[in-house]
Short mmCIF file of C-alpha atoms in Angstrom, two decimals:
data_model
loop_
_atom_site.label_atom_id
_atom_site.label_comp_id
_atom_site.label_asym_id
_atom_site.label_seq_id
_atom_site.Cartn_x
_atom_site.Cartn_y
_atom_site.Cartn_z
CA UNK A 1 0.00 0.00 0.00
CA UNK A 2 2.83 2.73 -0.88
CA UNK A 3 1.51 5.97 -0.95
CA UNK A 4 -2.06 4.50 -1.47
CA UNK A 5 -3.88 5.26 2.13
CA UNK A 6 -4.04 8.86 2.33
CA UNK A 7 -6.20 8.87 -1.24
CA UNK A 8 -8.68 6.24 0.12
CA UNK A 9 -12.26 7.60 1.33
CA UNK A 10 -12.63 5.20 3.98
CA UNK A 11 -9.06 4.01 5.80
CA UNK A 12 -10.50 1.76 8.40
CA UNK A 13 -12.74 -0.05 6.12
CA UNK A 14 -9.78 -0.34 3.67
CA UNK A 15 -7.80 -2.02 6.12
CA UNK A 16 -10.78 -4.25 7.19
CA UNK A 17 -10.78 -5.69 3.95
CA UNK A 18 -7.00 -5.46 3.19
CA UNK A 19 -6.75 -7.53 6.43
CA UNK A 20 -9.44 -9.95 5.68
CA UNK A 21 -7.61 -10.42 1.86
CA UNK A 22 -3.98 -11.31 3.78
CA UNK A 23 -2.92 -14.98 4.52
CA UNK A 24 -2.10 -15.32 8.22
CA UNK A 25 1.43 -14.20 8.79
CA UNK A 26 1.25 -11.72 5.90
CA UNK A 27 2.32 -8.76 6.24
CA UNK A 28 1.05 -5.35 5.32
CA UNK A 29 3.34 -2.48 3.97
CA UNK A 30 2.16 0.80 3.99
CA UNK A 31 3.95 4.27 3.00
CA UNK A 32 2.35 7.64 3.46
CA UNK A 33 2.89 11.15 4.27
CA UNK A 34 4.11 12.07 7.40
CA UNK A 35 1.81 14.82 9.08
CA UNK A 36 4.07 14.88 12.37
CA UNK A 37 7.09 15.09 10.40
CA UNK A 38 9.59 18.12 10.47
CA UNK A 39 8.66 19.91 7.06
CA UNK A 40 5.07 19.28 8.12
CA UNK A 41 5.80 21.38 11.33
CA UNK A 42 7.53 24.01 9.59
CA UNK A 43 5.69 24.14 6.46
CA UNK A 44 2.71 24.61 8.36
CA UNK A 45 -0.52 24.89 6.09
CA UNK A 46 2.10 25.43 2.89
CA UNK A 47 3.06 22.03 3.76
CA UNK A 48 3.69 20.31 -0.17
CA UNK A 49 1.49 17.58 1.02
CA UNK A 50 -1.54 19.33 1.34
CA UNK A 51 -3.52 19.12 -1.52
CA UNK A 52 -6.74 18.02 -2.62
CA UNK A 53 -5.76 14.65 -3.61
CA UNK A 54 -4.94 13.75 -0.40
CA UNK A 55 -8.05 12.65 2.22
CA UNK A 56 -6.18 11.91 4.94
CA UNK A 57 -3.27 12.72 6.65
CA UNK A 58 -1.25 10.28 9.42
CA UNK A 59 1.01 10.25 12.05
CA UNK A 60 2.76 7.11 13.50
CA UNK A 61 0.58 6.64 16.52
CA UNK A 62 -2.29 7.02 14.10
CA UNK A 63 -1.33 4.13 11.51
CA UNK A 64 -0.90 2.26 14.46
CA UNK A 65 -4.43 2.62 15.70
CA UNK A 66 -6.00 1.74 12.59
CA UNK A 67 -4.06 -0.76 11.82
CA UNK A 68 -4.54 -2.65 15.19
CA UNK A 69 -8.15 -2.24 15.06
CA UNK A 70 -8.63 -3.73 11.50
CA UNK A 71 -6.06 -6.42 13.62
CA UNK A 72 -2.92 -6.12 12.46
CA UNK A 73 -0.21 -6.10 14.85
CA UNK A 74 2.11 -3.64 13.67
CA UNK A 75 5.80 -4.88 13.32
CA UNK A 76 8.36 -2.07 12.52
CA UNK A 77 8.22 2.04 11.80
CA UNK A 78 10.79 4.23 9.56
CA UNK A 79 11.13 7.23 7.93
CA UNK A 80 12.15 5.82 4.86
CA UNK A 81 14.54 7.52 2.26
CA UNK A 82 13.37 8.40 -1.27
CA UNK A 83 15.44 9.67 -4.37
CA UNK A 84 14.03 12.07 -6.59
CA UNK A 85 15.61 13.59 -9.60
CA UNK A 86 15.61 17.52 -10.16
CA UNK A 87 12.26 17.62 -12.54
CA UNK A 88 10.36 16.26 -9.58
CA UNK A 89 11.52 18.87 -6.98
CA UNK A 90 11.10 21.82 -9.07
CA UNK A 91 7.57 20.51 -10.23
CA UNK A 92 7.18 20.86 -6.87
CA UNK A 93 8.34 23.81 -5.70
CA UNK A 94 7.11 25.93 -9.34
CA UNK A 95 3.47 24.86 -7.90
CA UNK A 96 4.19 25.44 -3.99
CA UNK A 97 6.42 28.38 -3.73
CA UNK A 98 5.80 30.81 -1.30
CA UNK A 99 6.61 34.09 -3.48
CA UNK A 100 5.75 33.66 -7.26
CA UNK A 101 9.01 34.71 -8.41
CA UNK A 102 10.37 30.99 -6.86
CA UNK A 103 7.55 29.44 -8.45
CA UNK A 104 8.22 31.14 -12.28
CA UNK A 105 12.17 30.44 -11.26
CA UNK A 106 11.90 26.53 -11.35
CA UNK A 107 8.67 26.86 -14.19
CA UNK A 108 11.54 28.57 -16.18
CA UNK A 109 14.28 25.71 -14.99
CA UNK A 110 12.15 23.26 -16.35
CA UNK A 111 11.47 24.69 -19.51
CA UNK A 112 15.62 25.52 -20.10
CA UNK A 113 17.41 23.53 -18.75
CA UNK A 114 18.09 19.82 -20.62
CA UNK A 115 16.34 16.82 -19.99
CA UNK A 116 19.42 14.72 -19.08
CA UNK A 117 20.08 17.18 -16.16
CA UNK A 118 16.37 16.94 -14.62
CA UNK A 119 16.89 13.22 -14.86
CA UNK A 120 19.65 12.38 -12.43
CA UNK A 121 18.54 10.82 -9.23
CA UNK A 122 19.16 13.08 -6.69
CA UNK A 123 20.78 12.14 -2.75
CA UNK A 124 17.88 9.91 -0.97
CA UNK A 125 16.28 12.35 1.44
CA UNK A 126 14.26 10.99 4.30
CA UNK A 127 10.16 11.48 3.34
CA UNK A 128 7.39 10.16 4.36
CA UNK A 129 6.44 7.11 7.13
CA UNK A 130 6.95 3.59 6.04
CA UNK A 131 5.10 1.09 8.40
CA UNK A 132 4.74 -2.86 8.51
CA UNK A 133 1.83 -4.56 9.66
CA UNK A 134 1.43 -8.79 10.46
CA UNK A 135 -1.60 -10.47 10.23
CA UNK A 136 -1.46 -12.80 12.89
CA UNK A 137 -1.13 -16.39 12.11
#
């Protein structure tokens, strides 16, 4: 479920069935958004996450909740590291910037510079919550 629960209408029910569709012992991965995490905090409501395609929005404590009451037992928590490469962080940024001069800067970047360049994988930066859920056996 990698960056599949915060677009769901209905989490808990979600899970419910996820749950019921896992063999005992299976386990359940799950990435999402962060909404406790450091650029949430000092993003505040500019935070890049919030947009309307997103429902929902988790914290750790959270994910484990729901995923104990659908009755998973949840096994292990991480911010995991993602790599992005430059056209995805200045698609970003051209449609989040604070001041529209930032956001017509990397609208112009992408236009300019070559497509080579806005292809290379960038340093893994840590994003997100990754969580793992069991289903008991």
């Amino acid at each position: 479920c990698l960056d599949v629960l915060e677009h769901l209408r209905d989490p808990p029910e979600s899970l419910r069935r996820m749950f019921h569709w896992l063999r005992a012992g299976g386990a359940l991965v799950i990435t999402t958004v962060d909404a406790a995490s450091w650029s949430a905090r000092l993003s505040g409501w500019r935070w890049v996450h919030f947009h309307r395609d997103h429902l929902w929005y988790f914290h750790r404590q959270t994910l484990v909740r729901l995923l104990s009451a659908a009755g998973f037992q949840p096994t292990f928590w991480e911010v995991p590291r993602k790599v992005f490469n430059l056209r995805y962080l200045l698609t970003i940024v051209s449609h989040h910037a604070r001041h529209r001069f930032g956001g017509r800067l990397c609208g112009w970047l992408l236009k300019v510079l070559p497509v080579k360049c806005l292809s290379v994988p960038l340093p893994a930066i840590p994003e997100g919550q990754l969580i793992v859920a069991r289903k008991p056996s």
